[in-house]
Short mmCIF file of C-alpha atoms and ligand atoms in Angstrom, two decimals:
data_model
loop_
_atom_site.label_atom_id
_atom_site.label_comp_id
_atom_site.label_asym_id
_atom_site.label_seq_id
_atom_site.Cartn_x
_atom_site.Cartn_y
_atom_site.Cartn_z
CA MET L 8 93.67 3.41 -69.07
CA GLU L 9 93.36 1.86 -72.44
CA LYS L 10 90.66 1.04 -74.91
CA LYS L 11 90.34 -2.70 -74.89
CA TYR L 12 88.27 -4.40 -77.53
CA VAL L 13 86.50 -7.47 -76.21
CA LYS L 14 84.57 -10.42 -77.48
CA VAL L 15 80.93 -10.23 -76.49
CA MET L 16 78.05 -12.66 -76.76
CA VAL L 17 74.95 -10.67 -77.61
CA GLU L 18 71.28 -11.49 -77.70
CA ILE L 19 69.38 -9.50 -80.29
CA ASP L 20 65.63 -9.42 -79.95
CA GLU L 21 63.06 -9.18 -82.72
CA ASN L 22 63.18 -5.36 -82.56
CA GLY L 23 66.93 -5.28 -82.99
CA ASN L 24 67.70 -4.42 -79.37
CA LYS L 25 71.04 -5.74 -78.18
CA LYS L 26 71.57 -7.40 -74.83
CA PRO L 27 75.16 -8.37 -74.03
CA LYS L 28 75.31 -11.71 -72.18
CA THR L 29 79.01 -12.44 -71.65
CA ILE L 30 82.35 -10.64 -72.10
CA THR L 31 85.61 -12.39 -72.85
CA PHE L 32 88.50 -10.46 -71.39
CA ASN L 33 92.09 -11.71 -71.01
CA ASN L 34 90.93 -15.19 -72.09
CA HIS L 35 88.36 -15.22 -69.34
CA GLU L 36 84.66 -15.36 -69.97
CA TYR L 37 82.53 -13.29 -67.60
CA GLU L 38 78.81 -13.59 -67.29
CA ILE L 39 76.83 -10.34 -67.32
CA ASP L 40 74.32 -10.54 -64.45
CA LYS L 41 72.29 -7.58 -65.57
CA VAL L 42 72.23 -4.68 -68.03
CA LEU L 43 71.34 -1.70 -65.85
CA ASP L 44 71.29 1.07 -68.42
CA MET L 45 72.00 1.90 -72.04
CA LYS L 46 72.51 5.32 -73.52
CA LYS L 47 74.51 7.07 -76.18
CA ALA L 48 77.69 8.33 -74.61
CA VAL L 49 81.31 9.17 -75.18
CA SER L 50 84.18 7.55 -73.35
CA MET L 51 86.49 10.44 -72.62
CA LYS L 52 88.81 8.16 -70.67
CA VAL L 53 89.93 6.03 -73.60
CA GLY L 54 88.33 7.78 -76.58
CA GLY L 55 85.28 6.24 -78.18
CA ILE L 56 81.72 7.12 -79.12
CA GLY L 57 78.74 4.85 -79.17
CA GLU L 58 76.16 3.05 -77.07
CA ARG L 59 77.20 2.76 -73.46
CA TYR L 60 75.85 -0.25 -71.58
CA THR L 61 76.08 -0.18 -67.80
CA VAL L 62 76.45 -3.83 -66.85
CA ARG L 63 76.81 -5.75 -63.61
CA ILE L 64 79.40 -8.51 -63.49
CA ASN L 65 79.91 -10.41 -60.22
CA GLY L 66 78.28 -7.56 -58.35
CA HIS L 67 80.52 -4.91 -59.93
CA GLU L 68 79.19 -2.26 -62.22
CA THR L 69 81.15 -1.38 -65.32
CA TYR L 70 80.69 0.25 -68.71
CA LEU L 71 80.68 -1.68 -71.96
CA TYR L 72 80.66 0.34 -75.17
CA PHE L 73 79.41 -0.57 -78.63
CA GLU L 74 81.15 1.55 -81.22
CA ASN L 75 80.99 1.07 -84.98
CA ASN L 76 80.22 -2.67 -84.69
CA LYS L 77 82.89 -3.37 -82.09
CA TRP L 78 82.70 -3.65 -78.31
CA PHE L 79 85.21 -2.16 -75.92
CA VAL L 80 85.80 -1.60 -72.22
CA GLU L 81 87.86 1.01 -70.37
CA SER L 82 90.66 -1.18 -69.10
CA HIS L 83 93.14 -0.38 -66.33
CA MET X 25 55.20 32.91 -88.93
CA GLY X 26 58.72 33.40 -87.60
CA ARG X 27 61.58 31.22 -88.66
CA PHE X 28 64.06 29.82 -86.16
CA ILE X 29 67.25 28.52 -87.68
CA LEU X 30 70.35 27.15 -86.04
CA HIS X 31 73.78 26.88 -87.56
CA SER X 32 75.96 24.47 -85.66
CA ASP X 33 79.71 24.36 -86.15
CA LEU X 34 81.94 21.72 -84.53
CA ASN X 35 84.92 23.48 -82.97
CA ASN X 36 88.33 22.51 -84.39
CA PHE X 37 86.68 19.43 -85.73
CA TYR X 38 89.58 17.27 -87.03
CA ALA X 39 91.90 18.16 -84.18
CA SER X 40 89.15 17.66 -81.61
CA VAL X 41 88.34 14.19 -82.94
CA GLU X 42 92.02 13.24 -82.82
CA SER X 43 92.29 14.51 -79.25
CA LEU X 44 89.17 12.63 -78.31
CA TYR X 45 90.57 9.38 -79.64
CA ASN X 46 94.07 9.95 -78.17
CA PRO X 47 93.74 10.97 -74.54
CA ASN X 48 97.54 11.30 -74.36
CA ILE X 49 97.70 14.28 -76.71
CA ARG X 50 94.89 16.32 -75.21
CA ASN X 51 97.14 18.76 -73.40
CA LYS X 52 99.62 19.15 -76.23
CA ALA X 53 99.83 21.28 -79.34
CA VAL X 54 98.22 19.15 -82.05
CA VAL X 55 98.04 19.57 -85.81
CA VAL X 56 96.31 17.30 -88.29
CA VAL X 57 98.41 16.80 -91.37
CA GLY X 58 97.24 16.07 -94.88
CA ASP X 59 99.95 13.79 -96.09
CA GLU X 60 100.73 10.34 -94.75
CA GLU X 61 104.36 11.28 -95.14
CA LYS X 62 104.38 13.75 -92.28
CA ARG X 63 107.49 15.63 -93.31
CA HIS X 64 105.86 16.82 -96.53
CA GLY X 65 102.45 17.41 -95.11
CA ILE X 66 100.67 20.66 -94.62
CA VAL X 67 98.53 21.58 -91.64
CA LEU X 68 94.82 20.90 -92.24
CA ALA X 69 93.64 21.65 -88.71
CA LYS X 70 94.99 22.57 -85.31
CA ASN X 71 93.81 22.64 -81.74
CA TYR X 72 93.74 25.76 -79.56
CA ILE X 73 97.20 25.18 -78.12
CA ALA X 74 98.71 24.98 -81.61
CA LYS X 75 96.67 28.02 -82.59
CA SER X 76 98.16 29.95 -79.69
CA TYR X 77 101.56 29.62 -81.40
CA ASN X 78 100.09 31.24 -84.50
CA ILE X 79 100.15 27.99 -86.43
CA LYS X 80 97.81 28.31 -89.40
CA THR X 81 95.96 25.99 -91.71
CA GLY X 82 98.12 25.65 -94.81
CA ASP X 83 101.44 25.93 -92.96
CA THR X 84 103.91 23.20 -93.79
CA VAL X 85 104.75 20.92 -90.92
CA TRP X 86 108.24 22.39 -90.95
CA GLU X 87 106.89 25.93 -90.56
CA ALA X 88 104.54 24.82 -87.80
CA ARG X 89 107.42 23.20 -85.90
CA GLN X 90 109.42 26.44 -86.18
CA LYS X 91 106.58 28.41 -84.64
CA CYS X 92 105.85 25.98 -81.83
CA ALA X 93 107.83 26.47 -78.64
CA GLU X 94 106.76 23.12 -77.26
CA GLU X 95 106.55 19.66 -78.71
CA LEU X 96 104.17 19.64 -81.67
CA VAL X 97 102.12 16.50 -82.20
CA CYS X 98 101.47 15.84 -85.90
CA VAL X 99 98.84 13.27 -86.68
CA PRO X 100 97.84 12.14 -90.16
CA ALA X 101 94.26 12.92 -91.16
CA ARG X 102 91.77 10.06 -90.82
CA PHE X 103 88.86 11.22 -92.94
CA ASP X 104 86.85 8.05 -92.50
CA LEU X 105 86.89 8.61 -88.75
CA TYR X 106 85.83 12.27 -89.14
CA LEU X 107 83.03 11.22 -91.44
CA TYR X 108 81.86 8.63 -88.93
CA VAL X 109 81.80 11.15 -86.09
CA SER X 110 80.17 13.76 -88.31
CA ARG X 111 77.33 11.34 -89.09
CA LEU X 112 76.76 10.65 -85.40
CA VAL X 113 76.51 14.39 -84.72
CA LYS X 114 74.11 14.91 -87.61
CA ASP X 115 71.96 12.06 -86.35
CA ILE X 116 71.48 14.13 -83.20
CA TYR X 117 70.45 17.17 -85.26
CA ARG X 118 67.94 15.04 -87.12
CA GLU X 119 66.23 14.11 -83.87
CA TYR X 120 65.15 17.75 -83.70
CA SER X 121 64.25 18.39 -87.31
CA ASP X 122 64.08 16.70 -90.67
CA LYS X 123 65.35 19.93 -92.18
CA VAL X 124 69.06 19.55 -91.65
CA GLU X 125 71.42 20.89 -94.28
CA SER X 126 75.09 20.04 -94.17
CA PHE X 127 77.63 22.68 -94.90
CA GLY X 128 80.83 20.72 -95.11
CA ILE X 129 81.69 17.90 -92.77
CA ASP X 130 81.53 19.91 -89.55
CA GLU X 131 78.72 22.43 -90.05
CA ALA X 132 74.98 22.23 -90.56
CA TRP X 133 71.85 24.33 -90.55
CA ILE X 134 68.88 23.02 -88.59
CA ASP X 135 65.41 24.51 -89.08
CA ILE X 136 63.60 24.33 -85.73
CA SER X 137 60.70 26.64 -86.60
CA HIS X 138 58.26 23.84 -85.77
CA LEU X 139 59.70 23.47 -82.24
CA ALA X 140 60.25 27.06 -81.14
CA LYS X 141 57.76 29.85 -80.60
CA THR X 142 60.19 32.39 -79.19
CA TYR X 143 63.93 33.08 -79.28
CA GLU X 144 64.13 31.77 -75.72
CA ASP X 145 62.79 28.42 -76.97
CA ALA X 146 65.28 28.41 -79.82
CA VAL X 147 68.22 29.19 -77.52
CA ALA X 148 67.08 26.49 -75.09
CA ILE X 149 67.04 23.96 -77.93
CA ALA X 150 70.47 25.08 -79.10
CA ASN X 151 71.83 24.68 -75.57
CA ASN X 152 70.23 21.28 -75.31
CA ILE X 153 71.92 20.17 -78.54
CA ARG X 154 75.26 21.50 -77.30
CA THR X 155 74.98 19.63 -74.03
CA ARG X 156 74.04 16.41 -75.77
CA ILE X 157 76.95 16.61 -78.20
CA ILE X 158 79.32 17.03 -75.25
CA SER X 159 77.95 14.04 -73.35
CA GLU X 160 77.20 11.74 -76.28
CA ILE X 161 80.00 12.62 -78.70
CA GLY X 162 82.58 14.36 -76.52
CA LEU X 163 82.91 17.42 -78.77
CA THR X 164 81.90 21.06 -78.54
CA VAL X 165 79.96 23.17 -81.03
CA SER X 166 79.22 26.83 -81.51
CA ILE X 167 75.61 27.44 -82.46
CA GLY X 168 74.23 30.56 -84.08
CA VAL X 169 70.50 31.14 -83.56
CA SER X 170 68.70 33.47 -85.93
CA PHE X 171 65.78 34.12 -88.24
CA ASN X 172 67.72 33.29 -91.39
CA LYS X 173 70.54 31.04 -92.53
CA VAL X 174 73.09 33.76 -93.24
CA PHE X 175 72.91 35.29 -89.76
CA ALA X 176 72.78 31.89 -88.07
CA LYS X 177 76.02 31.01 -89.82
CA LEU X 178 77.51 34.36 -88.87
CA GLY X 179 76.50 33.79 -85.25
CA SER X 180 78.23 30.42 -85.05
CA ASP X 181 81.49 32.10 -86.11
CA LEU X 182 81.34 34.76 -83.40
CA LYS X 183 82.22 32.81 -80.29
CA LYS X 184 84.31 29.67 -79.93
CA PRO X 185 84.35 27.16 -78.43
CA ASN X 186 81.13 25.85 -76.96
CA ALA X 187 78.70 28.77 -77.20
CA THR X 188 75.23 29.80 -78.31
CA ILE X 189 74.93 33.16 -80.07
CA LEU X 190 71.61 34.82 -80.73
CA ILE X 191 71.01 37.25 -83.59
CA THR X 192 67.48 38.62 -83.79
CA GLN X 193 65.51 41.06 -85.93
CA ASP X 194 66.02 43.55 -83.11
CA ASN X 195 69.73 43.21 -82.44
CA PHE X 196 71.27 42.38 -85.83
CA ARG X 197 72.12 46.01 -86.62
CA ASP X 198 74.16 46.19 -83.41
CA VAL X 199 75.69 42.72 -83.59
CA VAL X 200 76.21 42.16 -87.30
CA TRP X 201 76.72 45.55 -88.90
CA LYS X 202 80.02 46.29 -87.16
CA LEU X 203 81.59 43.09 -88.49
CA PRO X 204 83.91 43.09 -91.52
CA VAL X 205 82.05 42.46 -94.74
CA GLU X 206 84.26 39.42 -95.39
CA ASP X 207 82.45 37.63 -92.56
CA LEU X 208 79.31 37.47 -94.66
CA LEU X 209 78.60 34.17 -96.37
CA TYR X 210 79.59 34.16 -100.06
CA VAL X 211 81.88 37.15 -99.81
CA GLY X 212 84.98 35.57 -101.32
CA ARG X 213 88.30 37.14 -102.18
CA ALA X 214 87.18 38.64 -105.51
CA THR X 215 84.07 40.27 -104.05
CA SER X 216 86.05 41.46 -101.08
CA LYS X 217 88.46 43.30 -103.45
CA LYS X 218 85.54 45.07 -105.11
CA PHE X 219 84.15 46.11 -101.74
CA GLU X 220 87.55 47.43 -100.77
CA ARG X 221 87.63 49.64 -103.84
CA ALA X 222 84.14 50.89 -102.99
CA ARG X 223 85.24 51.57 -99.38
CA ILE X 224 82.72 49.08 -98.05
CA LYS X 225 84.41 47.74 -94.95
CA THR X 226 81.67 46.46 -92.69
CA ILE X 227 78.43 44.60 -93.22
CA GLY X 228 76.70 47.79 -92.08
CA ASP X 229 78.48 49.74 -94.85
CA LEU X 230 77.11 47.22 -97.32
CA ALA X 231 73.59 47.52 -95.92
CA ASN X 232 73.74 51.28 -96.26
CA THR X 233 75.14 51.35 -99.79
CA ASP X 234 72.86 52.38 -102.61
CA ILE X 235 71.52 49.28 -104.28
CA LYS X 236 71.84 50.73 -107.80
CA TYR X 237 75.52 51.26 -107.23
CA LEU X 238 75.92 47.68 -106.00
CA LYS X 239 74.11 46.33 -109.01
CA LEU X 240 76.40 48.29 -111.27
CA THR X 241 79.64 47.17 -109.65
CA LEU X 242 78.78 43.61 -108.56
CA GLY X 243 75.81 42.69 -110.70
CA LYS X 244 73.09 40.44 -109.34
CA MET X 245 75.33 39.20 -106.55
CA GLY X 246 75.53 42.76 -105.25
CA VAL X 247 71.79 42.81 -104.70
CA VAL X 248 71.83 39.39 -103.04
CA LEU X 249 74.60 40.37 -100.64
CA HIS X 250 72.85 43.65 -99.84
CA ASP X 251 69.74 41.66 -98.97
CA PHE X 252 71.81 39.38 -96.74
CA ALA X 253 73.30 42.37 -94.92
CA CYS X 254 69.78 43.70 -94.28
CA GLY X 255 68.62 40.36 -92.89
CA ARG X 256 66.59 39.51 -95.96
CA ASP X 257 67.51 35.90 -96.60
CA THR X 258 64.55 33.59 -97.07
CA SER X 259 66.43 30.59 -98.43
CA PRO X 260 65.11 27.38 -96.91
CA VAL X 261 67.10 24.78 -95.03
CA GLU X 262 67.29 21.93 -97.54
CA SER X 263 66.60 18.56 -95.96
CA ILE X 264 68.96 16.54 -98.10
CA HIS X 265 72.26 18.00 -98.98
CA ASP X 266 75.24 16.46 -100.79
CA LYS X 267 75.25 12.67 -100.80
CA GLU X 268 74.45 12.08 -97.22
CA LYS X 269 72.66 8.95 -96.30
CA ILE X 270 69.07 9.32 -95.33
CA LYS X 271 67.09 6.67 -93.63
CA SER X 272 64.18 6.19 -95.97
CA PHE X 273 61.93 7.61 -98.63
CA GLY X 274 58.24 7.15 -98.13
CA ASN X 275 54.86 8.20 -99.27
CA SER X 276 51.42 7.53 -97.88
CA THR X 277 47.85 8.47 -98.52
CA THR X 278 44.48 8.38 -96.91
CA CYS X 279 42.22 7.37 -99.75
CA PRO X 280 39.23 9.53 -100.72
CA VAL X 281 37.09 6.39 -100.64
CA ASP X 282 37.73 3.20 -98.71
CA LEU X 283 39.36 0.51 -100.78
CA VAL X 284 37.36 -2.66 -101.12
CA SER X 285 39.39 -4.86 -103.45
CA ASN X 286 42.88 -6.07 -104.17
CA THR X 287 42.77 -4.32 -107.53
CA GLU X 288 42.16 -0.94 -105.94
CA VAL X 289 44.86 -1.49 -103.35
CA LYS X 290 47.23 -2.48 -106.12
CA SER X 291 46.59 0.69 -108.07
CA ILE X 292 47.27 2.90 -105.05
CA ILE X 293 50.42 1.00 -104.20
CA TYR X 294 51.64 1.51 -107.77
CA MET X 295 50.93 5.20 -107.61
CA LEU X 296 52.72 5.63 -104.27
CA ALA X 297 55.66 3.57 -105.48
CA GLU X 298 56.02 5.74 -108.56
CA SER X 299 56.47 8.94 -106.62
CA VAL X 300 58.85 7.25 -104.19
CA ALA X 301 60.92 5.87 -107.08
CA GLU X 302 60.97 9.23 -108.76
CA ARG X 303 62.43 10.94 -105.72
CA MET X 304 64.95 8.15 -105.25
CA LYS X 305 66.14 8.52 -108.82
CA LYS X 306 66.52 12.26 -108.46
CA LYS X 307 68.83 11.68 -105.52
CA ASN X 308 70.45 8.58 -107.02
CA TYR X 309 69.42 6.19 -104.25
CA TYR X 310 68.75 2.47 -104.40
CA ALA X 311 66.77 0.49 -101.86
CA HIS X 312 67.54 -2.96 -100.53
CA GLY X 313 64.19 -3.24 -98.83
CA VAL X 314 60.58 -2.16 -99.09
CA SER X 315 57.93 -1.63 -96.48
CA LEU X 316 54.17 -1.43 -96.66
CA TRP X 317 51.91 0.23 -94.13
CA VAL X 318 48.18 -0.43 -94.06
CA LYS X 319 45.40 1.14 -92.02
CA ASP X 320 41.91 -0.35 -91.99
CA THR X 321 38.57 1.35 -91.46
CA ASP X 322 38.88 0.72 -87.71
CA LEU X 323 42.07 2.79 -87.91
CA CYS X 324 44.18 -0.19 -86.88
CA SER X 325 47.45 -0.19 -88.75
CA PHE X 326 50.45 -2.42 -89.28
CA GLU X 327 53.71 -2.30 -91.17
CA ARG X 328 55.41 -5.16 -92.99
CA GLN X 329 58.85 -5.14 -94.52
CA MET X 330 60.87 -7.32 -96.82
CA GLN X 331 64.37 -7.35 -98.23
CA LEU X 332 64.87 -7.39 -101.98
CA SER X 333 67.12 -9.80 -103.86
CA SER X 334 68.82 -6.83 -105.48
CA PRO X 335 68.71 -3.08 -104.84
CA THR X 336 66.38 -1.01 -106.98
CA ASN X 337 64.84 2.38 -107.59
CA ILE X 338 62.34 1.16 -110.13
CA SER X 339 58.74 1.75 -109.18
CA GLU X 340 57.55 -1.54 -110.60
CA ASP X 341 59.92 -3.50 -108.35
CA ILE X 342 58.90 -1.49 -105.30
CA ALA X 343 55.19 -1.79 -106.09
CA LYS X 344 55.28 -5.48 -106.97
CA ASN X 345 56.93 -6.37 -103.67
CA CYS X 346 54.69 -4.10 -101.61
CA TYR X 347 51.66 -5.63 -103.24
CA LYS X 348 52.97 -9.06 -102.38
CA LEU X 349 53.35 -7.91 -98.76
CA PHE X 350 49.75 -6.78 -98.86
CA LEU X 351 48.43 -10.08 -100.27
CA ASP X 352 50.44 -12.05 -97.73
CA ASN X 353 49.30 -10.01 -94.76
CA TYR X 354 45.81 -8.62 -95.26
CA ASP X 355 42.74 -10.73 -94.57
CA TRP X 356 40.00 -8.29 -95.72
CA GLN X 357 38.02 -8.44 -92.49
CA LEU X 358 37.68 -4.71 -93.04
CA ASN X 359 38.18 -2.34 -95.94
CA VAL X 360 41.33 -0.29 -96.33
CA ARG X 361 41.43 3.37 -95.32
CA ALA X 362 45.09 4.31 -95.84
CA LEU X 363 48.26 2.94 -97.38
CA GLY X 364 51.94 3.79 -97.20
CA VAL X 365 54.90 2.70 -99.26
CA ARG X 366 58.42 3.14 -98.02
CA VAL X 367 61.84 1.99 -99.10
CA THR X 368 64.50 1.05 -96.59
CA ASN X 369 68.15 0.20 -96.35
CA LEU X 370 69.32 2.71 -98.93
CA THR X 371 72.55 2.90 -100.80
CA THR X 372 73.72 5.57 -103.13
CA GLY X 373 75.60 5.64 -106.42
CA LYS X 374 76.61 2.55 -108.34
CA MET X 375 74.70 -0.61 -107.74
CA GLN X 376 75.11 -4.31 -108.16
CA TYR X 377 72.81 -6.17 -110.43
CA ASP X 378 70.85 -9.25 -109.60
CA LEU X 379 72.59 -12.29 -110.98
CA PHE X 380 69.40 -13.40 -112.61
CA GLU X 381 68.28 -10.18 -114.13
CA SER X 382 70.31 -8.99 -117.04
CA VAL X 383 71.87 -5.57 -116.87
CA ASN X 384 70.20 -4.66 -120.14
CA ASN X 385 66.77 -5.40 -118.88
CA PHE X 386 67.28 -3.34 -115.76
CA GLU X 387 68.61 -0.39 -117.68
CA LYS X 388 65.75 -0.57 -120.14
CA LYS X 389 63.20 -0.31 -117.35
CA GLN X 390 65.12 2.49 -115.76
CA LYS X 391 65.26 4.40 -119.05
CA LEU X 392 61.56 3.95 -119.59
CA GLU X 393 60.76 5.28 -116.16
CA CYS X 394 63.06 8.25 -116.59
CA ALA X 395 61.32 9.05 -119.86
CA ILE X 396 57.91 8.90 -118.17
CA GLU X 397 59.08 11.22 -115.45
CA LYS X 398 60.44 13.70 -117.97
CA LEU X 399 57.11 13.76 -119.76
CA ARG X 400 55.37 14.34 -116.47
CA GLU X 401 57.67 17.17 -115.59
CA ARG X 402 56.86 18.85 -118.88
CA PHE X 403 53.17 18.09 -119.25
CA GLY X 404 51.92 17.32 -115.77
CA TYR X 405 51.25 14.16 -113.88
CA ASP X 406 48.21 13.18 -115.90
CA ILE X 407 50.01 12.72 -119.18
CA ILE X 408 50.84 9.10 -118.48
CA ARG X 409 49.03 6.73 -116.20
CA ARG X 410 49.40 3.11 -115.48
CA GLY X 411 46.57 0.97 -116.77
CA ASN X 412 45.80 -0.27 -113.29
CA ILE X 413 45.44 3.25 -111.90
CA LEU X 414 42.36 3.79 -114.02
CA VAL X 415 40.41 1.22 -112.05
CA ASN X 416 38.59 3.69 -109.88
CA GLN X 417 38.06 7.19 -111.19
CA SER X 418 37.96 8.91 -107.83
CA LEU X 419 41.20 7.20 -106.90
CA SER X 420 42.98 8.01 -110.09
CA SER X 421 42.41 11.71 -109.65
CA LEU X 422 44.92 11.61 -106.81
CA ASN X 423 48.20 13.18 -107.67
CA PRO X 424 50.82 11.81 -105.31
CA HIS X 425 52.83 15.02 -105.51
CA SER X 426 50.16 17.44 -104.45
CA ASP X 427 47.33 15.53 -102.81
CA ILE X 428 49.32 13.21 -100.66
CA HIS X 429 50.87 14.10 -97.42
CA ILE X 430 54.56 13.57 -97.98
CA ILE X 431 56.71 13.20 -94.95
CA HIS X 432 60.16 13.35 -96.19
CA PRO X 433 62.20 11.45 -95.39
CA ILE X 434 62.32 10.39 -91.74
CA GLY X 435 59.60 9.50 -89.31
CA PHE X 436 57.10 8.75 -92.00
CA PHE X 437 55.36 5.96 -90.15
CA LYS X 438 55.03 7.93 -86.98
CA ALA X 439 52.43 10.05 -88.71
CA LYS X 440 48.95 9.49 -87.34
MG1 MG R 12 84.24 23.96 -87.50
#
């Protein structure tokens, strides 16, 4: 597994809350259907600390991390 | 009232961060090396596997390789990364208490006296912090729980990794007194030599040594260390240590009489801003934003913020902008019961000047304010007052340092 930084479109509301809308991964843009959860968490798999968003993309759940102003996923 | 103090120590901090960020090296012997040029570097930190080969901090990389029977992974130190992780950990501590005092990059005291009634409470909080650091940061800590800072620190050194150690008024003679006197905070090499000559080997020996003798051989420090050994350490956990970033400085007051005019509001804002600015200057902070909080006589409150064109720690700038926020946002349907002034978005150290305000002018104002504060320190707050604070006599008798509830520095606006 590797730490893969990704391009993310984010909506930020008036209170500063972030809501990721799309992820671009291997030149492909994926729509995020829903953000299911957000909490502070570590990624032990690839090494990273930040806000962990549990997102649903095409029916699949995956983690998207926000660390030090960058977004990453745990990529196979 | 009992004190409950934690001392939290991140285990093998540098090496643990490196292992966290490089999953491939987690099961290997790892040392963090000071010099970019690895061959010349010395070992700054090591993980447990490297430790098991008797590799020590201060070894050269060459020595460490000689000791290590397996492949030794040498990684150059990345201090910015350690600092980043350290801040995240300390943010967790600050969720429990605003009295958090750093001791180096990987250790801190946390005063949780307001949260715990018993040692069981304190241990439960310590365990909760440990669990959170594992799940949120991916690191382990050892936490000492005690009734003073010295024993809390001692406790955190006793068991590694990932442990909570309790030292109480009842058990410290059993737990602490058998330990070598060098384990006590502030016993450095020179003091340790003197103890050796006096045949003081353990902390218990120190506690049971005649205090006159200690004073003679070690001076004042002898008395201090004797007190420590006996569990008599009343030093407080200082909320702001070194140059760590804090989130905001603020000050608020409930006025002795309701405010009925802009002029009165202005005078209170100026007074609050002065004490905020004073504390900022003491800590060498500059604010990029200000925030005003207002509560009316129906106890409805709101907060309004604005960004400044250039960072400042001058009370006039803070007050002027807060007053503007007030004029822009308050409609005087009701009178004003309470006000709060807060600065946000802080930076420390050198600052940039506004393009349109000359450096000279800024420095002049800053010098004037420093002079005023010096006078106040010497002669009391009353020595100098702003003209506009004299508007209402019952208001002007407020001293923002003693009469006003200061919540310092975080969570100010959560108050009532
Ligand atoms: Mg440590």
